[in-house]
Amino acid sequence: MMNTIAIAIDGPAGAGKSTLARILAKELQYIYVDTGALYRAVGYAMLQKGVSPSDAESVIPNLTDLTVSLQFVDGEQQVLLNGENVSSSIRTPEVSMAASAVSAIPEVRRFLFDLQQNMAKTHNVIMDGRDIGTVVLPWAQVKIFLSASPEARAQRRYEELLQKGQTVTFEEVLKDMIERDYNDSHRAVAPLKPADDAISVDTSGNTLEQSIELLKSIVKEKLLCLNIR
Ligand code: DC
């Protein structure tokens, strides 16, 4: 039995996982761990090295000289690649696709596994990703599977990218998202899917406030049932 509390939030890109997890973590005073950033850091490293992210035979030997670590500044996660803070550089459409490609390689998943598990062994966490409730933290006391229609998710991601000053079209974002969902849910190892004991939440058409309230009530009820305050 773990002494820490873990809330696992899985789901496809753009379902609102990170926004909701960040707000919930602040309220509960847990640490928010965004595991997608780890896969993004590996994808980014491969692009930097000129290695094709989908070419497992080239990616695997290049893992040996990579160090991926996390640090938290004012509660915000930063991801370090060989000691360099790459948190902003990993938020591009190109790195999203690279992350999805490297994440299908079992050696990459193994490479990032301990870092994720150790965070949850030492802190109360809200961890989001694709396989948190199924593989990384199967013991998580609360598991939520967050989804929304592809159009609603692409619209959110499109607005985020525009805000960051990136030039993309809605159609490009939607196409990339559908491709990434397909890759993430059809890979052989740790595919995106709800854990058997996950609570499914569809955020299509919800305002942020509505989704937060919904998630808060699910978490509260679940922790109350388990006699955890
Ligand atoms: O959450 P994100 O969009 O930043 O994740 C980027 C990619 O990383 C995603 O397309 C699949 C992969 N990923 C994964 O395979 N497992 C996780 N737990 C988190 C992300």
Coordinates of C-alpha atoms and ligand atoms in Angstrom, one line a residue:
M1 CA 0.0 0.0 0.0
M2 CA 1.4 3.4 -1.0
N3 CA 1.6 6.2 1.6
T4 CA 1.1 8.8 -1.1
I5 CA -2.0 9.7 -3.1
A6 CA -2.0 9.6 -6.9
I7 CA -4.6 10.9 -9.3
A8 CA -4.1 9.6 -12.8
I9 CA -5.6 11.5 -15.7
D10 CA -5.3 9.9 -19.1
G11 CA -6.8 10.8 -22.4
P12 CA -6.1 12.0 -26.0
A13 CA -4.4 15.2 -26.9
G14 CA -6.4 18.4 -26.3
A15 CA -9.0 16.9 -23.9
G16 CA -8.0 19.5 -21.4
K17 CA -5.9 17.2 -19.2
S18 CA -3.0 19.6 -18.4
T19 CA -5.2 22.7 -17.8
L20 CA -7.5 20.8 -15.4
A21 CA -4.8 18.8 -13.7
R22 CA -2.8 22.0 -13.1
I23 CA -5.7 23.7 -11.4
L24 CA -6.7 20.7 -9.4
A25 CA -3.1 20.1 -8.2
K26 CA -3.0 23.7 -7.0
E27 CA -6.2 23.3 -5.0
L28 CA -5.1 20.0 -3.5
Q29 CA -1.5 21.1 -3.1
Y30 CA -0.3 18.0 -5.0
I31 CA 2.5 18.1 -7.6
Y32 CA 1.3 18.1 -11.2
V33 CA 3.4 15.8 -13.4
D34 CA 2.9 16.2 -17.1
T35 CA 4.4 13.0 -18.5
G36 CA 3.8 14.0 -22.2
A37 CA 6.6 16.5 -21.6
L38 CA 9.1 13.6 -21.1
Y39 CA 8.2 12.0 -24.4
R40 CA 8.4 15.4 -26.0
A41 CA 11.9 15.9 -24.6
V42 CA 13.0 12.6 -26.1
G43 CA 11.3 13.4 -29.4
Y44 CA 13.0 16.8 -29.4
A45 CA 16.4 15.3 -28.7
M46 CA 16.1 13.0 -31.6
L47 CA 15.1 15.8 -34.0
Q48 CA 18.1 17.8 -32.7
K49 CA 20.4 14.9 -33.4
G50 CA 18.9 14.4 -36.9
V51 CA 17.5 10.9 -35.9
S52 CA 14.1 9.9 -37.3
P53 CA 11.8 9.6 -34.3
S54 CA 10.0 6.6 -35.8
D55 CA 13.2 4.7 -36.5
A56 CA 13.6 2.5 -33.4
E57 CA 16.9 1.1 -34.4
S58 CA 18.4 4.6 -34.5
V59 CA 16.5 6.0 -31.6
I60 CA 17.5 3.3 -29.1
P61 CA 21.3 3.7 -29.2
N62 CA 20.8 7.5 -28.9
L63 CA 19.0 7.1 -25.6
T64 CA 22.3 6.2 -23.8
D65 CA 23.7 9.7 -23.8
L66 CA 20.3 11.4 -22.8
T67 CA 19.4 12.5 -19.4
V68 CA 15.8 13.6 -18.9
S69 CA 14.8 15.1 -15.5
L70 CA 12.1 17.2 -14.0
Q71 CA 12.3 20.2 -11.7
F72 CA 9.6 22.3 -10.1
V73 CA 9.7 26.0 -9.9
D74 CA 6.8 27.7 -8.1
G75 CA 4.9 24.5 -8.5
E76 CA 5.4 24.5 -12.3
Q77 CA 7.1 21.5 -13.9
Q78 CA 10.2 22.2 -16.1
V79 CA 11.7 19.4 -18.1
L80 CA 15.5 19.3 -18.4
L81 CA 17.3 17.6 -21.3
N82 CA 20.9 17.0 -20.4
G83 CA 20.5 19.7 -17.8
E84 CA 19.0 22.3 -20.3
N85 CA 15.5 23.6 -19.7
V86 CA 13.6 22.7 -22.9
S87 CA 10.1 23.3 -21.5
S88 CA 9.2 25.9 -24.2
S89 CA 11.0 24.3 -27.2
I90 CA 9.0 21.1 -26.9
R91 CA 5.7 22.8 -27.5
T92 CA 5.6 22.7 -31.3
P93 CA 3.5 20.6 -33.7
E94 CA 6.7 19.0 -35.0
V95 CA 7.7 17.9 -31.5
S96 CA 4.2 16.6 -30.8
M97 CA 4.5 14.2 -33.7
A98 CA 8.0 13.2 -32.8
A99 CA 6.9 12.5 -29.2
S100 CA 4.1 10.3 -30.4
A101 CA 6.5 8.4 -32.7
V102 CA 9.2 7.8 -30.0
S103 CA 6.5 6.9 -27.5
A104 CA 5.7 3.8 -29.5
I105 CA 9.2 2.4 -28.9
P106 CA 9.2 0.1 -25.8
E107 CA 12.8 1.1 -24.9
V108 CA 11.8 4.8 -24.7
R109 CA 8.8 3.9 -22.4
R110 CA 11.2 1.9 -20.2
F111 CA 13.7 4.7 -20.2
L112 CA 11.1 7.1 -18.8
F113 CA 9.3 4.7 -16.5
D114 CA 11.2 5.0 -13.2
L115 CA 11.3 8.8 -13.3
Q116 CA 7.4 8.8 -13.4
Q117 CA 6.9 6.1 -10.8
N118 CA 9.4 7.6 -8.4
M119 CA 7.6 11.0 -8.5
A120 CA 4.4 9.3 -7.3
K121 CA 6.3 7.3 -4.6
T122 CA 7.7 10.4 -3.0
H123 CA 4.9 13.0 -3.5
N124 CA 1.1 13.2 -3.8
V125 CA 0.6 13.7 -7.5
I126 CA -1.8 14.4 -10.2
M127 CA -0.1 12.8 -13.2
D128 CA -1.4 13.1 -16.7
G129 CA -0.6 11.1 -19.8
R130 CA -1.8 8.1 -21.9
D131 CA -1.0 5.1 -19.7
I132 CA -0.8 6.4 -16.2
G133 CA -3.9 4.6 -14.9
T134 CA -3.1 1.4 -16.8
V135 CA 0.7 1.0 -16.6
V136 CA 2.6 3.7 -14.7
L137 CA 0.5 4.0 -11.6
P138 CA -2.0 1.1 -11.6
W139 CA -2.4 1.7 -7.9
A140 CA -3.6 5.3 -8.3
Q141 CA -6.5 5.9 -5.9
V142 CA -8.3 8.0 -8.5
K143 CA -8.3 7.4 -12.3
I144 CA -10.0 9.7 -14.8
F145 CA -10.2 9.2 -18.5
L146 CA -10.7 12.5 -20.1
S147 CA -12.0 12.8 -23.7
A148 CA -13.8 15.2 -26.0
S149 CA -14.7 15.2 -29.7
P150 CA -11.7 15.6 -32.1
E151 CA -13.1 18.9 -33.3
A152 CA -13.4 20.3 -29.8
R153 CA -9.9 19.1 -28.9
A154 CA -8.4 20.5 -32.1
Q155 CA -10.1 23.9 -31.5
R156 CA -8.5 24.1 -28.0
R157 CA -5.1 23.1 -29.3
Y158 CA -5.4 25.5 -32.2
E159 CA -6.2 28.4 -29.9
E160 CA -3.3 27.5 -27.6
L161 CA -0.8 27.5 -30.6
L162 CA -2.1 30.8 -31.9
Q163 CA -1.7 32.3 -28.5
K164 CA 1.9 31.2 -28.5
G165 CA 2.4 33.0 -31.8
Q166 CA 2.7 29.9 -34.0
T167 CA 1.3 29.9 -37.5
V168 CA -1.0 26.9 -38.0
T169 CA -4.4 26.3 -39.5
F170 CA -7.2 24.6 -37.8
E171 CA -7.2 21.9 -40.5
E172 CA -3.5 21.1 -39.9
V173 CA -4.1 20.9 -36.1
L174 CA -7.1 18.6 -36.6
K175 CA -5.3 16.3 -39.0
D176 CA -2.2 16.0 -36.7
M177 CA -4.4 15.3 -33.8
I178 CA -6.3 12.5 -35.5
E179 CA -3.0 11.0 -36.7
R180 CA -1.5 11.3 -33.2
D181 CA -4.6 9.7 -31.5
Y182 CA -4.4 6.9 -34.0
N183 CA -0.7 6.3 -33.3
D184 CA -1.2 6.6 -29.5
S185 CA -4.1 4.2 -29.3
H186 CA -2.9 1.6 -31.7
R187 CA 0.7 1.1 -30.6
A188 CA 1.6 -2.4 -29.2
V189 CA 2.9 -1.2 -25.9
A190 CA 0.9 0.8 -23.3
P191 CA -1.7 2.1 -25.8
L192 CA -4.0 5.0 -24.9
K193 CA -7.0 3.4 -23.3
P194 CA -9.1 3.8 -20.1
A195 CA -8.1 1.7 -17.1
D196 CA -10.9 -0.8 -16.2
D197 CA -11.5 1.3 -13.0
A198 CA -11.2 4.7 -14.6
I199 CA -14.1 7.2 -14.5
S200 CA -14.7 8.5 -18.0
V201 CA -15.4 12.2 -18.5
D202 CA -16.3 13.9 -21.8
T203 CA -15.5 17.6 -21.8
S204 CA -16.9 18.5 -25.2
G205 CA -19.0 21.6 -25.0
N206 CA -18.1 22.2 -21.3
T207 CA -16.6 25.5 -20.1
L208 CA -13.4 25.2 -18.2
E209 CA -15.3 26.0 -15.0
Q210 CA -17.8 23.2 -15.6
S211 CA -15.1 20.7 -16.2
I212 CA -13.2 21.8 -13.1
E213 CA -16.3 21.4 -11.0
L214 CA -17.0 18.0 -12.4
L215 CA -13.5 16.8 -11.8
K216 CA -13.4 18.2 -8.3
S217 CA -16.6 16.4 -7.3
I218 CA -15.3 13.1 -8.8
V219 CA -12.0 13.4 -6.9
K220 CA -13.7 14.5 -3.7
E221 CA -16.2 11.7 -3.8
K222 CA -13.6 9.1 -4.6
L223 CA -11.2 10.2 -1.8
L224 CA -14.1 10.3 0.6
C225 CA -15.0 6.7 -0.3
L226 CA -11.4 5.7 0.4
N227 CA -11.5 7.6 3.7
I228 CA -8.7 10.0 2.5
R229 CA -9.2 13.7 3.1
Ligands
DC1 O1 0.4 14.8 -23.6 P1 1.2 15.3 -24.8 O2 0.4 15.7 -26.0 O3 2.2 16.3 -24.4 O4 2.0 13.9 -25.2 C1 2.9 13.9 -26.3 C2 3.0 12.4 -26.8 O5 3.7 11.7 -25.8 C3 1.7 11.7 -27.1 O6 1.2 11.9 -28.4 C4 1.9 10.3 -26.8 C5 3.1 10.3 -25.8 N1 2.7 10.0 -24.4 C6 2.7 8.7 -24.1 O7 2.9 7.8 -24.9 N2 2.4 8.3 -22.8 C7 2.2 9.3 -21.8 N3 2.0 8.9 -20.6 C8 2.3 10.6 -22.2 C9 2.5 11.0 -23.5

